[in-house]
PDB file of C-alpha atoms in Angstrom:
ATOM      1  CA  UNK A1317      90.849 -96.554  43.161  1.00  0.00           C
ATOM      2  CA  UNK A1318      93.272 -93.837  42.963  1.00  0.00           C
ATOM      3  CA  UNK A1319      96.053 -96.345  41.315  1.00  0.00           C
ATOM      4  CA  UNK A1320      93.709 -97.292  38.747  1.00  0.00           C
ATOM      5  CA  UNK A1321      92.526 -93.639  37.492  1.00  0.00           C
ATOM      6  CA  UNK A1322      96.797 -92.969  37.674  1.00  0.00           C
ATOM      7  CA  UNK A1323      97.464 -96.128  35.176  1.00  0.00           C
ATOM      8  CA  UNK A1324      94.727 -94.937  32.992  1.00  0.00           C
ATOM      9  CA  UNK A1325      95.828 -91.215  32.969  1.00  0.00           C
ATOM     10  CA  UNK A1326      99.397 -92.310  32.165  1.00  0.00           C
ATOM     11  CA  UNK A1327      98.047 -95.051  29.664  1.00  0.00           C
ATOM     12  CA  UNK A1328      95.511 -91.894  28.038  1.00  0.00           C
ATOM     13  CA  UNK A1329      98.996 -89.858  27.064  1.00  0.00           C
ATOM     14  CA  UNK A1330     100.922 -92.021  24.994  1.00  0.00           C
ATOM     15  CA  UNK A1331      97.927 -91.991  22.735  1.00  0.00           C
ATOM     16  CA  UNK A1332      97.059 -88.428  22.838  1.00  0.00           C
ATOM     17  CA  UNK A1333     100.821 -87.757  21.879  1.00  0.00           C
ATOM     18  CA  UNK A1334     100.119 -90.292  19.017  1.00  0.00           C
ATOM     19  CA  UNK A1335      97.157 -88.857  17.760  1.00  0.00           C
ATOM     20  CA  UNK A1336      98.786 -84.707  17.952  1.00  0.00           C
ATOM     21  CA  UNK A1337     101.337 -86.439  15.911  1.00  0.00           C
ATOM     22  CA  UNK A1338      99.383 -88.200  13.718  1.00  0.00           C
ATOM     23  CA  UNK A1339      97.308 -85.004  12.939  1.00  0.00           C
ATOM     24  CA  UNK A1340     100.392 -82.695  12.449  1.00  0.00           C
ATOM     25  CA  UNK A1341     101.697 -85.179  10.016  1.00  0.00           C
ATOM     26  CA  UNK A1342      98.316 -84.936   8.417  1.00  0.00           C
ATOM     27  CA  UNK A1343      98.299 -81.088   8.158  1.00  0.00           C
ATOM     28  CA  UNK A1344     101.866 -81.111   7.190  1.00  0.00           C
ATOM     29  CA  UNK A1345     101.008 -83.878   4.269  1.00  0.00           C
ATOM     30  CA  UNK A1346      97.367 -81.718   3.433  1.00  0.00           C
ATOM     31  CA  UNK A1347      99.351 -78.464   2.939  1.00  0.00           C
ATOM     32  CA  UNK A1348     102.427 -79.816   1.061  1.00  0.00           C
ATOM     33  CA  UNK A1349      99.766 -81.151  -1.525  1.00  0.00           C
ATOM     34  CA  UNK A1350      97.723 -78.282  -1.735  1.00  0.00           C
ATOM     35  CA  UNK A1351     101.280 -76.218  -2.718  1.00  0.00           C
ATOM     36  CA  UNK A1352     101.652 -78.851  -5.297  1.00  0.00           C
ATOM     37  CA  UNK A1353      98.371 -78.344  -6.522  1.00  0.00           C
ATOM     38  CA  UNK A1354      98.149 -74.925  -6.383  1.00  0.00           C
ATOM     39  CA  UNK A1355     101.854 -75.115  -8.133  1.00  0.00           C
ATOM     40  CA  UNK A1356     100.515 -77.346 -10.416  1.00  0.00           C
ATOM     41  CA  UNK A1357      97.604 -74.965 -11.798  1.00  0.00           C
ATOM     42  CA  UNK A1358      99.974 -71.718 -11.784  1.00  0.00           C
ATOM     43  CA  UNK A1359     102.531 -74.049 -14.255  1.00  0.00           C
ATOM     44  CA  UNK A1360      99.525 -74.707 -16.313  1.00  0.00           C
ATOM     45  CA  UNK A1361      97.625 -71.531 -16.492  1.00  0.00           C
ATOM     46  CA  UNK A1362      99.721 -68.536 -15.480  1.00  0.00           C
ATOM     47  CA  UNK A1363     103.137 -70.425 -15.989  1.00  0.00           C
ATOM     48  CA  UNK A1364     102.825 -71.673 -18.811  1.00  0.00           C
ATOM     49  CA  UNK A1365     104.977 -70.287 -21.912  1.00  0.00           C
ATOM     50  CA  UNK A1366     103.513 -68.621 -24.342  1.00  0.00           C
ATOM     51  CA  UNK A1367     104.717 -68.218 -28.212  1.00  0.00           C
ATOM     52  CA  UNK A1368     106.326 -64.853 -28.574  1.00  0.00           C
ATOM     53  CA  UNK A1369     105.233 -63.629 -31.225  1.00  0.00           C
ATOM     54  CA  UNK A1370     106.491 -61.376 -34.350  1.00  0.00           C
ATOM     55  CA  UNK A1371     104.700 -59.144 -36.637  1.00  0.00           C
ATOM     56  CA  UNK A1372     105.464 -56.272 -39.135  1.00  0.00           C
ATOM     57  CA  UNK A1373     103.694 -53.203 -38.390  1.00  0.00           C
ATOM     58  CA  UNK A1374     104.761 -51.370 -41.041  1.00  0.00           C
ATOM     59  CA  UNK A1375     107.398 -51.471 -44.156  1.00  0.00           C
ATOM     60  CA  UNK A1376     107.927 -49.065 -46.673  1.00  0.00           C
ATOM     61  CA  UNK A1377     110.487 -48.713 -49.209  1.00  0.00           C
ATOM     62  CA  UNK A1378     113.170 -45.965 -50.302  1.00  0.00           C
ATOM     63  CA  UNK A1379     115.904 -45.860 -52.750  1.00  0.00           C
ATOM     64  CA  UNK A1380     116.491 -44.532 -56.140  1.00  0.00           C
ATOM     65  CA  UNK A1381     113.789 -45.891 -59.219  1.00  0.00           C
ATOM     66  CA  UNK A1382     115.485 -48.903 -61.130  1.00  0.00           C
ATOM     67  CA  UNK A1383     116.744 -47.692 -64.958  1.00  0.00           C
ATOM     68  CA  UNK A1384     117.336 -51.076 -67.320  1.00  0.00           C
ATOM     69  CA  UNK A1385     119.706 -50.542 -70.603  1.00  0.00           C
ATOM     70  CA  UNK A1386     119.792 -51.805 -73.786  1.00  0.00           C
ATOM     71  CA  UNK A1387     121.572 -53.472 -75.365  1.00  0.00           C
ATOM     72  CA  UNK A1388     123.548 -54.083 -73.540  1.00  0.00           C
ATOM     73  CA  UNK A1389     121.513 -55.004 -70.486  1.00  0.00           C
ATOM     74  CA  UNK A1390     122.733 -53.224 -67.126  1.00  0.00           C
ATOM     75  CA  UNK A1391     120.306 -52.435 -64.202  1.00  0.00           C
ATOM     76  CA  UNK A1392     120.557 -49.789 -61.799  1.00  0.00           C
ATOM     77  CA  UNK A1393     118.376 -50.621 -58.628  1.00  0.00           C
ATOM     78  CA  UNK A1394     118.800 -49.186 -55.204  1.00  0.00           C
ATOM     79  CA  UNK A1395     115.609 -50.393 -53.193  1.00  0.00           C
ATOM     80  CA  UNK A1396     116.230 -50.416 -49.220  1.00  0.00           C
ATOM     81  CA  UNK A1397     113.617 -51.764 -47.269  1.00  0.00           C
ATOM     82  CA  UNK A1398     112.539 -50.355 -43.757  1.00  0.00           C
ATOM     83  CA  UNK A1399     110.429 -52.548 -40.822  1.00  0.00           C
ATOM     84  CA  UNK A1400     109.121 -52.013 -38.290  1.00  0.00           C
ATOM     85  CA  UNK A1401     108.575 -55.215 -36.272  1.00  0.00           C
ATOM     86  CA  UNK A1402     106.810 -55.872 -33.468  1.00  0.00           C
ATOM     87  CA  UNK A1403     107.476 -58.340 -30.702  1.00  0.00           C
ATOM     88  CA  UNK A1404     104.364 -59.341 -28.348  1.00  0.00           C
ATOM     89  CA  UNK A1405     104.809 -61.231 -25.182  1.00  0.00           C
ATOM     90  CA  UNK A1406     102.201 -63.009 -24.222  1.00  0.00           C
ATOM     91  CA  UNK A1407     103.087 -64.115 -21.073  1.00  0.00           C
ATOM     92  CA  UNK A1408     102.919 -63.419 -17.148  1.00  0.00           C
ATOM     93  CA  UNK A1409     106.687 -62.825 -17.352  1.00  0.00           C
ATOM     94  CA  UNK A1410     109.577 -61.139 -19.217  1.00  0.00           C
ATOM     95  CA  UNK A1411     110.720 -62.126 -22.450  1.00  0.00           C
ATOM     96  CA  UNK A1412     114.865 -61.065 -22.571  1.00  0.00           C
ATOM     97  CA  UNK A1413     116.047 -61.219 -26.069  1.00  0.00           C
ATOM     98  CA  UNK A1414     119.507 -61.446 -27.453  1.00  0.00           C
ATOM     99  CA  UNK A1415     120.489 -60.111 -30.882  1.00  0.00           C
ATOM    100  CA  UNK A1416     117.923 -60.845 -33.939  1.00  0.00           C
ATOM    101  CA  UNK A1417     118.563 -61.208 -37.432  1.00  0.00           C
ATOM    102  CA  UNK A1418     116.492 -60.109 -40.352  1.00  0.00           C
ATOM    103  CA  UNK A1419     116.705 -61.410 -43.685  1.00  0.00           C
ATOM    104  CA  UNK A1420     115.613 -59.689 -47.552  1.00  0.00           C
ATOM    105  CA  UNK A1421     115.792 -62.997 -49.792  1.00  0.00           C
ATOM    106  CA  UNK A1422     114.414 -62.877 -54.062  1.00  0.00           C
ATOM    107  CA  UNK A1423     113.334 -65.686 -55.005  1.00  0.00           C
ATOM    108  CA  UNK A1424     114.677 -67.750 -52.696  1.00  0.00           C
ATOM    109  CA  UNK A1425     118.211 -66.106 -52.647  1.00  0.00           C
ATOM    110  CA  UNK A1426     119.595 -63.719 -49.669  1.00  0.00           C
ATOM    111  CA  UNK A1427     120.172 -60.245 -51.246  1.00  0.00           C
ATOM    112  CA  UNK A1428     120.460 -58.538 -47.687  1.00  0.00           C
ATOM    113  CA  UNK A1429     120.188 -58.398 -44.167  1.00  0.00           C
ATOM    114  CA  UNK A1430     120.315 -56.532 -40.836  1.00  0.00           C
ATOM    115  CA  UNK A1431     120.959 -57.510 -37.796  1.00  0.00           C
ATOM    116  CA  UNK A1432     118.246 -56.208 -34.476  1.00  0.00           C
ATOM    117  CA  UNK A1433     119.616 -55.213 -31.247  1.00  0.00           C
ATOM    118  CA  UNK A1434     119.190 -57.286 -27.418  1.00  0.00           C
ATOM    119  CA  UNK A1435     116.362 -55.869 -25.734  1.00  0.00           C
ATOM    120  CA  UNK A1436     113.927 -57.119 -23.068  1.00  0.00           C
ATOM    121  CA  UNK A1437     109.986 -57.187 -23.780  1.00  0.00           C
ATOM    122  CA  UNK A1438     107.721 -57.198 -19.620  1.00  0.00           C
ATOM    123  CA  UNK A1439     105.540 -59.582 -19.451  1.00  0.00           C
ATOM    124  CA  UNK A1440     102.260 -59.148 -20.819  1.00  0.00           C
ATOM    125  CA  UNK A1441     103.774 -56.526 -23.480  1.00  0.00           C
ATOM    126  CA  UNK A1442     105.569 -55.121 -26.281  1.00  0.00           C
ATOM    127  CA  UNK A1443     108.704 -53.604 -28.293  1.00  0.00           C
ATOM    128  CA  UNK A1444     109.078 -52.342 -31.794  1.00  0.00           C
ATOM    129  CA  UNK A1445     112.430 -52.951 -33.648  1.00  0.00           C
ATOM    130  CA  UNK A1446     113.329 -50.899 -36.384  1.00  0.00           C
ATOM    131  CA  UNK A1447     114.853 -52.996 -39.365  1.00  0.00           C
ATOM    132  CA  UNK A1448     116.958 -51.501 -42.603  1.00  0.00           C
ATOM    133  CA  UNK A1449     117.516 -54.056 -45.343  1.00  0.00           C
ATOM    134  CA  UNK A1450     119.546 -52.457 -48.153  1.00  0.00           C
ATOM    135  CA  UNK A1451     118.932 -54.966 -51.489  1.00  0.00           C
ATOM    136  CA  UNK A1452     122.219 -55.940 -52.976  1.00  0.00           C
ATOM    137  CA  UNK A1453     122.083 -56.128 -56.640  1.00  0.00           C
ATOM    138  CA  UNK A1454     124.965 -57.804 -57.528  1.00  0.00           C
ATOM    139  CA  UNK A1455     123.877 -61.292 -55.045  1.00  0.00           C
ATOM    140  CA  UNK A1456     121.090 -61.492 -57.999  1.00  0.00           C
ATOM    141  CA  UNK A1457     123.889 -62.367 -60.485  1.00  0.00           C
ATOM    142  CA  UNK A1458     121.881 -65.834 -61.271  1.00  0.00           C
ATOM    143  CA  UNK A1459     118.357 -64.240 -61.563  1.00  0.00           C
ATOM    144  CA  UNK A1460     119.046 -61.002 -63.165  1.00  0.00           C
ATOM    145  CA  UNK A1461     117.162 -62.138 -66.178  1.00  0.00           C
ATOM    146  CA  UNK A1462     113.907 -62.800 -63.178  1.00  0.00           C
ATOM    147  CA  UNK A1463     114.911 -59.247 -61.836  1.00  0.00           C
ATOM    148  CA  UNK A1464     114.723 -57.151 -64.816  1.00  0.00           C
ATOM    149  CA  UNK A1465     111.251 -58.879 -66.420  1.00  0.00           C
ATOM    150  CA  UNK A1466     109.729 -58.468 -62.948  1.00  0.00           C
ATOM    151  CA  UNK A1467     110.873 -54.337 -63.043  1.00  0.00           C
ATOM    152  CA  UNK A1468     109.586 -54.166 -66.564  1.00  0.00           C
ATOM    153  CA  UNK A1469     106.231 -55.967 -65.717  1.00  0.00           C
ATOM    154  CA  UNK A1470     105.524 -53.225 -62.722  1.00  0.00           C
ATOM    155  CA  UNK A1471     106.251 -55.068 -59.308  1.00  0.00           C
ATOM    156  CA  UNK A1472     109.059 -57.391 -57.626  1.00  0.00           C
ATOM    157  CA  UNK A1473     108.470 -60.218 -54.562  1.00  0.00           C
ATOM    158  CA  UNK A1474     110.681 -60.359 -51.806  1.00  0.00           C
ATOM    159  CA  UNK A1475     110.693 -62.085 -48.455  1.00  0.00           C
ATOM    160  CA  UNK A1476     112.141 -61.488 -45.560  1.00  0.00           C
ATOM    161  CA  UNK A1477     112.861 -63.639 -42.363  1.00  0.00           C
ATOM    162  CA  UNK A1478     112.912 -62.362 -38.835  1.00  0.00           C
ATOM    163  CA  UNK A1479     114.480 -64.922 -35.930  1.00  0.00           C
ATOM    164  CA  UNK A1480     114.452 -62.953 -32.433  1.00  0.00           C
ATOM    165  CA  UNK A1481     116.321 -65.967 -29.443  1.00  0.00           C
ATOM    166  CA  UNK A1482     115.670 -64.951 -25.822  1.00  0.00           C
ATOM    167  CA  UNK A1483     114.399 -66.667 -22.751  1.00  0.00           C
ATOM    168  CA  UNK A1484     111.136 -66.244 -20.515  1.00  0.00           C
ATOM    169  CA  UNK A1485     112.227 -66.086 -16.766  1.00  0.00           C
ATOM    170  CA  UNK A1486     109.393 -66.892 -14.304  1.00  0.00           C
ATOM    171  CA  UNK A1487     109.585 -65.709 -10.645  1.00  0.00           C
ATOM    172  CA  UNK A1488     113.547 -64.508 -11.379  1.00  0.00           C
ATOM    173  CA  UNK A1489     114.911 -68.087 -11.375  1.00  0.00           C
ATOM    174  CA  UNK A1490     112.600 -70.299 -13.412  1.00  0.00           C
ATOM    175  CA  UNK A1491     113.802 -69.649 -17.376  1.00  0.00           C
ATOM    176  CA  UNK A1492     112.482 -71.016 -20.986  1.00  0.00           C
ATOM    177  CA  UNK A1493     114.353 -70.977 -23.870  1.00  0.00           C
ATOM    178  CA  UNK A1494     112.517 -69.217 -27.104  1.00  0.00           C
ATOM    179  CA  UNK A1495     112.939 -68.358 -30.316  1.00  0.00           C
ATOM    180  CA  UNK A1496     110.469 -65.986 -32.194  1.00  0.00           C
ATOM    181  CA  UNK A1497     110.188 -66.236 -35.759  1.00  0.00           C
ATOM    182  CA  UNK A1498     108.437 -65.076 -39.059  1.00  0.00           C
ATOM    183  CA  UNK A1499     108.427 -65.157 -42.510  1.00  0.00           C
ATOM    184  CA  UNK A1500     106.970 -62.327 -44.549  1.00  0.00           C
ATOM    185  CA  UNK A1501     106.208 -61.267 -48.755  1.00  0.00           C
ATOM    186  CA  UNK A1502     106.849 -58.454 -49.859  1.00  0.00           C
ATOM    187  CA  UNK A1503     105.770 -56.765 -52.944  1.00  0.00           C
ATOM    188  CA  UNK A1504     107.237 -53.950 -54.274  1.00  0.00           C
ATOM    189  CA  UNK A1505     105.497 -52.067 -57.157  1.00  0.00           C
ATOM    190  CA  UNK A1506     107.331 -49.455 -60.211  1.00  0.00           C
ATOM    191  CA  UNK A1507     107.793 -47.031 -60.717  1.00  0.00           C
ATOM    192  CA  UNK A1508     106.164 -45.598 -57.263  1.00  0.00           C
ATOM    193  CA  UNK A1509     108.600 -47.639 -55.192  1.00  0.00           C
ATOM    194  CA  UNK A1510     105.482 -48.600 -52.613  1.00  0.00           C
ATOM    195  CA  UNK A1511     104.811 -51.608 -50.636  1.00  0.00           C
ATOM    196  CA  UNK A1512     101.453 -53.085 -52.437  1.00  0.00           C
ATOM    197  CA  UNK A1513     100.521 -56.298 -50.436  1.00  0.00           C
ATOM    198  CA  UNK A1514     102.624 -57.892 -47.290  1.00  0.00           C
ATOM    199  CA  UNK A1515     101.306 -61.568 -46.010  1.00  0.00           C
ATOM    200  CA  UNK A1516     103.331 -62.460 -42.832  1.00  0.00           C
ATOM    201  CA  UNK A1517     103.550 -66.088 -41.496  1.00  0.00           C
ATOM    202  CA  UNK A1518     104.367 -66.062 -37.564  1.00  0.00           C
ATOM    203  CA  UNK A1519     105.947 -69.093 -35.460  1.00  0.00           C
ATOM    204  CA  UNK A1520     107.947 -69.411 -32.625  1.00  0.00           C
ATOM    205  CA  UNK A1521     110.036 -72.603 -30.746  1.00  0.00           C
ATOM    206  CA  UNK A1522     109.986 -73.280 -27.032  1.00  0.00           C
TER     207      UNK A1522
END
């Protein structure tokens, strides 16, 4: 009687050993998904990168009023542009960004530019970069004719285009490349050398 309950109890452990195995490998398996999961959610929701995005706050203009001469037709124009640009980051982390570049185009053709300085933007956040684009007369060689009628008729259009590179680094190690950019019109009116209307297009790559 004895022998018998001894070859069961030694039969019994074999099994029990099997199924405290079988259960840890479960609970190892369940919680190795659930990190994925919850991993998984936190890429897509919290995680997940966000445009940077660019806008000008404010612009106004300074410089000397243009004088046209005839007949001999010679313009004097000093018009330099200041920004004020404003980078939002949108996301749960920090968005580190190298030097920018800001361009002053007419009609079509860069007349200027100025270059913005590294800085780093926390998460959820923002940082205003001052901009000074100085308008260089003589890179209007081809459209002075455009130039002077648009002085004489009371207002000039000018663009400008803003591209900010950095990189979003999640958790210190994961990092995303981005580059914010926009696109902006400018007018200008005469003689009160004031911004009149600004439309600003905003885009960014990831």
């Amino acid at each position: 009687m004895s022998s018998t309950m001894t070859e069961n109890s030694n039969h019994n452990k074999p099994n029990k050993r099997k199924r405290i195995c079988l259960i840890t490998i479960g609970v190892i398996l369940f919680l190795n998904f659930l990190l994925f999961l919850i991993a998984l959610i936190l890429a897509l929701t919290v995680f997940k990168s966000k445009q940077p995005k660019t806008e000008i706050l404010s612009a106004s203009v300074d410089g000397v009023a243009p004088r046209v001469s005839f007949p001999a037709v010679r313009i004097e124009l000093n018009i330099t542009v200041d920004l004020m640009i404003n980078v939002q980051n949108r996301n749960y982390a920090s968005f580190k960004h190298g030097a920018g570049k800001t361009l002053l185009l007419y009609q079509g053709t860069q007349v200027g530019d100025a270059d913005l300085y590294p800085g780093n933007v926390p998460a959820r956040g923002n940082a205003t970069l001052p901009c000074r684009l100085t308008l260089q007369v003589d890179r209007v060689a081809n459209d002075l004719s455009k130039l002077i009628s648009d002085v004489l008729g009371g207002e000039i259009m000018l663009q400008t285009k803003t591209r900010i590179p950095g990189r979003i680094t999640f958790l210190g190690f994961i990092k995303k490349h981005a580059v914010a950019l926009s696109a902006c019109q400018l007018t200008i009116g005469f003689p009160k050398m004031k911004v009149k209307r600004q439309d600003c297009k905003i885009k960014a790559k990831l």
